[in-house]
XYZ file of C-alpha atoms in Angstrom:
377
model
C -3.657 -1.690 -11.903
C -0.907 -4.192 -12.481
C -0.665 -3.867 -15.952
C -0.162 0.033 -14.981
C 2.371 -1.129 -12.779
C 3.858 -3.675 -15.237
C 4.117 -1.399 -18.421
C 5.963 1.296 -16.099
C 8.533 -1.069 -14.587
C 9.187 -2.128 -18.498
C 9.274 1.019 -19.403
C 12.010 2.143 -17.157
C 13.920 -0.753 -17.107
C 13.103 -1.249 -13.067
C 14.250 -4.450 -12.125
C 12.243 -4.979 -8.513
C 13.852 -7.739 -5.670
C 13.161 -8.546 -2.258
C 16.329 -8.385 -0.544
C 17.665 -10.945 1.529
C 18.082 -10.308 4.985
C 20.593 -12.621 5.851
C 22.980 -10.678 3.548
C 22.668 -7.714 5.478
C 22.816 -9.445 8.481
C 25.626 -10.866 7.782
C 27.201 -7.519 6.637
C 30.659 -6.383 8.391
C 30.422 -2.925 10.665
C 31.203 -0.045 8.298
C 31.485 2.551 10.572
C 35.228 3.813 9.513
C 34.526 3.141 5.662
C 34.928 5.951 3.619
C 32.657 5.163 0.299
C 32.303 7.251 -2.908
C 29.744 5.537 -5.095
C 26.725 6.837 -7.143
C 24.019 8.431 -5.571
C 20.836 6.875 -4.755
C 17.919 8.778 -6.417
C 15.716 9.870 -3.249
C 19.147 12.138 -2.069
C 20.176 13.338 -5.792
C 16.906 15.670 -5.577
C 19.787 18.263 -3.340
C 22.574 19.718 -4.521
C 23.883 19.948 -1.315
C 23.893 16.371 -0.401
C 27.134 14.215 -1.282
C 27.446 10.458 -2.843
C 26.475 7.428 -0.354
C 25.163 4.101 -0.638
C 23.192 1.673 1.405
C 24.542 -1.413 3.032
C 23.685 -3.676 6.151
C 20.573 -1.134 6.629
C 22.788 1.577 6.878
C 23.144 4.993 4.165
C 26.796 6.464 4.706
C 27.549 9.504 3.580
C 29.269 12.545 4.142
C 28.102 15.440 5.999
C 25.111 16.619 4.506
C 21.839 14.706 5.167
C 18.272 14.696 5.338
C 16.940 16.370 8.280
C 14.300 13.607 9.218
C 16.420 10.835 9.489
C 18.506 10.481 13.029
C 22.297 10.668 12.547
C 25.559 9.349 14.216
C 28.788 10.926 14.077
C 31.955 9.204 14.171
C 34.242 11.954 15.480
C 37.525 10.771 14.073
C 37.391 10.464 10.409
C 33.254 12.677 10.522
C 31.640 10.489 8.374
C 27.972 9.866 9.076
C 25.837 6.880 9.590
C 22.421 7.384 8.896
C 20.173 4.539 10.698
C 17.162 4.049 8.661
C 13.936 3.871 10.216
C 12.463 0.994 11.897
C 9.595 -0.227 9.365
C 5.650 -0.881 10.090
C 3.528 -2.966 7.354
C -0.003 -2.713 7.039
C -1.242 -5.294 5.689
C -4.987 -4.784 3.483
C -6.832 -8.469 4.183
C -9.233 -8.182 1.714
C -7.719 -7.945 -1.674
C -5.694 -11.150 -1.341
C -8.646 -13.135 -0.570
C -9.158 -13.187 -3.890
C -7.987 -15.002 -7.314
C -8.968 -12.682 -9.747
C -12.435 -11.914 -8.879
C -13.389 -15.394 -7.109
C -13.106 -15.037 -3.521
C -9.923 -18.331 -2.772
C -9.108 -19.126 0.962
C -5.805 -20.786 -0.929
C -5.212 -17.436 -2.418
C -4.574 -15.776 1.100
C -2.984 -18.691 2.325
C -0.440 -18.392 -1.129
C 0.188 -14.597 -0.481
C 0.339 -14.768 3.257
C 3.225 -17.011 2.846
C 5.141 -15.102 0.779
C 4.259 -12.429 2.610
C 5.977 -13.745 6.000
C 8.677 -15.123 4.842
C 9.791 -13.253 1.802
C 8.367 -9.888 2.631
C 7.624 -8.616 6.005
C 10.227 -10.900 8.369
C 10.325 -9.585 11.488
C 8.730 -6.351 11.053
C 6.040 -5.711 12.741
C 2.619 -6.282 10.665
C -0.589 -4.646 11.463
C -3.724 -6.491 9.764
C -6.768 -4.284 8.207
C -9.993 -5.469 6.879
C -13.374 -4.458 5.927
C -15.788 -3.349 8.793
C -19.324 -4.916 8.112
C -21.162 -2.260 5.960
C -18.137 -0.851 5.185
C -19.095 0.717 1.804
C -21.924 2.332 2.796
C -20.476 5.507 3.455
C -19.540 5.724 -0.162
C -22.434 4.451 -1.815
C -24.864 6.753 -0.649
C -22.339 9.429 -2.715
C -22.136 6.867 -5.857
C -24.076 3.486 -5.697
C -21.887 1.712 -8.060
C -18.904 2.177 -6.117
C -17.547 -1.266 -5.339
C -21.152 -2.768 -6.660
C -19.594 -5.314 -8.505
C -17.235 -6.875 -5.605
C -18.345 -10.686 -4.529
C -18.754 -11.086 -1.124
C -17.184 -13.764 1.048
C -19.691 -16.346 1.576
C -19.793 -18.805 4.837
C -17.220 -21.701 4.832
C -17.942 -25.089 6.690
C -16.062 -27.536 7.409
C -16.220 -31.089 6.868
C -13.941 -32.340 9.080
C -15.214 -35.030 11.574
C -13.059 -32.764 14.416
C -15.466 -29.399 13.640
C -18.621 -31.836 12.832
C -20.384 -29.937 15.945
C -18.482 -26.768 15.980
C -21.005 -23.689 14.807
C -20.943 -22.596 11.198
C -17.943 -19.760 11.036
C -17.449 -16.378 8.622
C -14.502 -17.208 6.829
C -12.680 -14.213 7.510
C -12.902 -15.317 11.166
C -11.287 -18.309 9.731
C -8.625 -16.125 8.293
C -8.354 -13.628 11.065
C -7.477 -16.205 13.316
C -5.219 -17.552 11.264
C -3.270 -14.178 11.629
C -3.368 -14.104 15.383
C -1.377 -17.113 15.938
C 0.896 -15.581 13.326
C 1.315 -12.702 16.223
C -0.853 -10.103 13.481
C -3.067 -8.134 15.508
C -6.260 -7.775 13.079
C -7.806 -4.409 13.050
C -12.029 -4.489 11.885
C -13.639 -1.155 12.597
C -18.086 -0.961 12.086
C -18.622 0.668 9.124
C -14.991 1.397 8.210
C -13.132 0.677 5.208
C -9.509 -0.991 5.677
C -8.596 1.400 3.299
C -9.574 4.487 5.602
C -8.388 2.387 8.728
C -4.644 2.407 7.142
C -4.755 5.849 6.504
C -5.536 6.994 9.669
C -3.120 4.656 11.458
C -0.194 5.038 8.903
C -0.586 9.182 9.885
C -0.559 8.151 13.898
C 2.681 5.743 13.502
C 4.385 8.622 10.943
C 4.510 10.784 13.971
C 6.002 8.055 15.608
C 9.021 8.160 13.772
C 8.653 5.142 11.776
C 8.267 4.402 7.692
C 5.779 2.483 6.509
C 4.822 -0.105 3.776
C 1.571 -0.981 2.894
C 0.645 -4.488 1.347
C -2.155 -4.093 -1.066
C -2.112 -4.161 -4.952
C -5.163 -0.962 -4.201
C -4.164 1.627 -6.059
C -5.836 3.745 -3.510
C -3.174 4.214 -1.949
C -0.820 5.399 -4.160
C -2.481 8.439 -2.883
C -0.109 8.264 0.507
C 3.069 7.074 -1.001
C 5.687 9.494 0.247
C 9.730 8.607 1.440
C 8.599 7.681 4.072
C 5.757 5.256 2.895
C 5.916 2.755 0.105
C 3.458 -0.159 -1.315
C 4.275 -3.698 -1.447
C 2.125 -5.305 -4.244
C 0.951 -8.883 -5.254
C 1.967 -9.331 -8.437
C 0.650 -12.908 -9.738
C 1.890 -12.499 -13.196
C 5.480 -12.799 -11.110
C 4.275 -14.904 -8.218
C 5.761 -12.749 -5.343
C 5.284 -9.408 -4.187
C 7.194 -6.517 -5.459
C 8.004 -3.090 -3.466
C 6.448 0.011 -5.395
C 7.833 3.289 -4.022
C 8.331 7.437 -4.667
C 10.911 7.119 -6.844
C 8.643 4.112 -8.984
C 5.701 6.356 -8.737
C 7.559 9.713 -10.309
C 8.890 7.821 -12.742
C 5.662 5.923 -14.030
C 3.625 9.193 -14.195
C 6.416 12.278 -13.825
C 4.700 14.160 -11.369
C 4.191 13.498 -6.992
C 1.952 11.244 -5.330
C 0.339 14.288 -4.324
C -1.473 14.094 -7.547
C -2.813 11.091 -7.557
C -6.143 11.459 -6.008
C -6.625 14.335 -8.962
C -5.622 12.325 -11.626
C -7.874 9.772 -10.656
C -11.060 11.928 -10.161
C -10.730 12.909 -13.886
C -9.925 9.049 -15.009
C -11.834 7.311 -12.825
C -11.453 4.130 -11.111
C -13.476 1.022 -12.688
C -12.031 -1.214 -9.972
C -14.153 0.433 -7.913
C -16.605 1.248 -9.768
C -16.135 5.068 -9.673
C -16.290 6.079 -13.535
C -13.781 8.679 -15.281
C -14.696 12.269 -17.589
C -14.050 9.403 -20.237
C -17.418 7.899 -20.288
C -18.884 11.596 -20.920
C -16.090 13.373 -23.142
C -14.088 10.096 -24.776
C -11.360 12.501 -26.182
C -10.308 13.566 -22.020
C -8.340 10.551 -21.093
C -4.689 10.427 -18.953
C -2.957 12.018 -21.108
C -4.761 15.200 -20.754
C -5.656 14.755 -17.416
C -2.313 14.563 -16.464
C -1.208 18.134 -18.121
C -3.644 19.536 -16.650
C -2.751 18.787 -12.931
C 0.905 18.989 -13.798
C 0.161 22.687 -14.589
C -2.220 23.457 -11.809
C -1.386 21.218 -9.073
C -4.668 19.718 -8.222
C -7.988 19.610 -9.045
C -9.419 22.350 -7.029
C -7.363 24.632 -8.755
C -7.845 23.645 -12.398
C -11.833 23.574 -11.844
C -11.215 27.342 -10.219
C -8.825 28.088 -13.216
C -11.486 26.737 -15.628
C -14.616 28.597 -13.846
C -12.766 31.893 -14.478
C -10.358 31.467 -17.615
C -10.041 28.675 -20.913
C -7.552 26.137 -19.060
C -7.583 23.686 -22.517
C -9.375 23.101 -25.687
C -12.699 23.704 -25.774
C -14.066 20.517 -25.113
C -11.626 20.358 -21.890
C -12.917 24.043 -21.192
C -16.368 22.512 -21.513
C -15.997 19.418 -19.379
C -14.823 21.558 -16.837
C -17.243 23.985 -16.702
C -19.985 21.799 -16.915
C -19.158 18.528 -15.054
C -17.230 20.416 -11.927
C -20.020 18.790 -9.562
C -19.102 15.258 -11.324
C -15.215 15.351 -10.351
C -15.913 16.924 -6.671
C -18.016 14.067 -6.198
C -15.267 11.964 -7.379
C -13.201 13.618 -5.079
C -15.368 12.656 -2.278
C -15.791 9.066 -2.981
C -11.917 8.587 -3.839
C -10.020 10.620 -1.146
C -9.093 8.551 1.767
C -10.136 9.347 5.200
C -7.967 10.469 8.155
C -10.548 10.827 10.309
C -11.320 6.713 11.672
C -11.586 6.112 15.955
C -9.128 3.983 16.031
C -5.420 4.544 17.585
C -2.165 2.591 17.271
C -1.479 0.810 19.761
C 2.014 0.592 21.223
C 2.084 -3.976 21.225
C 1.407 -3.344 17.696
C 4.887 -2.031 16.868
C 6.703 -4.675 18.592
C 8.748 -7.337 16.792
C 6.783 -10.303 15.514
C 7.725 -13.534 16.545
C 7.466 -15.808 14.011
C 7.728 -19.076 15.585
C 4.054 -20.274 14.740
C 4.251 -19.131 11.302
C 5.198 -22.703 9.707
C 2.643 -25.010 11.707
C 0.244 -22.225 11.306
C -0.101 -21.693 7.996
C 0.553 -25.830 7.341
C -2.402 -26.169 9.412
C -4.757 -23.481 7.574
C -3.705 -25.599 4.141
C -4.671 -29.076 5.701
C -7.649 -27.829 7.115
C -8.683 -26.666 3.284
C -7.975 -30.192 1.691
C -10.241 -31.502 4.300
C -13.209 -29.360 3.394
C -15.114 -28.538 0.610
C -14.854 -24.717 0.885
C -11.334 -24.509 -0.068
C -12.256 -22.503 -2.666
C -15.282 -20.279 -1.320
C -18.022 -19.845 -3.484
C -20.850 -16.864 -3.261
């Protein structure tokens, strides 16, 4: 996934920042500025709309703007400020507990960091992580979906203060570590964090808010829309890097809305869910991504190909014969809406970030002390 990510970026020439807040911060009030500058690429898509630019967290333009953002008239000179929405992080726990594939306590404590202080600020964050039998659900569908993943294993500590303090999971570990970063943590039975974000990133939509989601899943490029963008760990750059619509159209030319298609032809060997490739080597991306372009997703190029040719024969046949193989894909990829769990409304407040420093200092000491700083399985 981040070589995907990596290639496109190179590709396209994207040069990817996180901006500093104090700069906007310190920006002056440009409520009587009349601008005329190039338009940003999420308003070009309309004719109708006129040039504008972005500055202290505010998009000026004139006149004509989207209808979902709120707008503010100044009524002697009519230009428009257009307040952008207040901003929500989710932020999927599991994934950066990792270095590479070997489970790293340092690793979270690494991207956490960055993650506060470079990242997320202020914003509210909303922790998700793996229910116990999480995967289940899944791998009664396909059994080597997420086979491979290493587990978290126990961590003790050696310290002479915790000699007599009971054994603890080390997620508990972590998810207290969050807490006294004010990050309520969010562990449903049985639930994927994966399916957990996308239930609650629907509920806080409604609510009028955008959302980013930190994860470098590529599950979940399934949800990016304007309104809802991915922050990845990239450790090839050491820092995190904002992936968003405009990133996503331009890596593969088509929407977001594609993406769960294009994946149940491909596969996904992260997670163990294999591709048409392993069966018919000659249908790769390439292919698979004509295909939906034309027919918009895979339902209707499997009830193109059940009543028409749709391709070259051996498309025509993998189509025809494996239709069962990519609905189960389908299945196992597509992330659930349907999770009990609701926002709640302390979630969206502003985090205080006092205990971040002494926090996070203390989670590092506390691994030079022990012995599971780095966990092993």
């Amino acid at each position: 996934m981040m070589v995907d990510v990596l290639e496109a970026y190179a590709a396209i020439g994207i040069r990817t920042r996180i901006h500093n807040p104090t700069t906007l911060r310190s920006a002056p009030s440009f409520r009587r500025t009349k601008l005329v500058t190039k338009p940003s690429a999420a308003l070009t898509a309309s004719s109708s709309q006129t040039e504008g630019r972005t500055l202290g967290g505010l998009l000026l333009q004139r006149k004509h703007v989207p209808n979902e953002v709120k707008r503010d008239y100044d009524n002697n000179d009519n230009n428009v400020i257009i307040k952008k929405k207040k901003r929500v992080f989710f932020l999927d726990v599991n994934p950066i507990c990792y270095d590479g594939s070997t489970p790293s306590l340092h690793s979270f404590a690494h991207w956490i960091s960055l993650f506060f202080s470079e990242v997320s600020l202020t914003d509210p964050v909303i922790a998700v992580m793996d229910g116990e039998g999480a995967h289940e659900y899944r791998r009664q569908m396909l059994p080597s979906y997420k086979a491979h993943r290493r587990k978290i294993a126990p961590w003790v500590s050696n310290s002479r203060e915790s000699a007599n303090v009971p054994v603890r999971r080390s997620y508990q570990l972590i998810s207290e570590t969050l807490s006294k970063c004010n990050v309520p943590v969010v562990k449903i039975p049985a639930q994927e964090a994966d399916d957990v974000v996308a239930t609650l990133v629907e509920q806080v939509l409604e609510m009028d808010y955008r959302v980013v989601i930190a994860s470098p899943d590529k599950d979940f490029k399934q949800l990016i829309s304007q309104d809802v963008q991915l922050v990845m760990p990239l450790p090839e750059l050491k820092r995190w890097s904002f992936y968003t619509l405009n990133h996503y159209i331009a890596q593969y030319n088509c929407h977001p809305l594609s993406d769960l298609s294009l994946r149940c032809i491909v596969g996904d060997e992260a997670d163990g869910v294999p591709g048409i490739q392993h069966l018919v080597p000659g249908f790769g991306m390439k292919t698979a991504l004509k295909l939906i372009k034309k027919h918009g997703s895979l339902e209707n190029l499997l009830n193109a190909a059940a009543v028409r040719t749709v391709g070259k024969p051996y498309v025509q046949d993998a189509l025809t014969k494996h239709a069962g193989y990519f609905r189960r894909n389908y299945d196992v990829l597509s992330l659930r809406r349907d999770v009990d769990v609701r926002i709640q409304e302390e979630w969206l407040h502003k985090r205080e970030t006092e205990n971040d420093l002494e926090t996070i200092s203390n989670f590092l000491g506390l691994l030079r002390e022990t012995r599971g700083s780095e966990l092993k399985c």
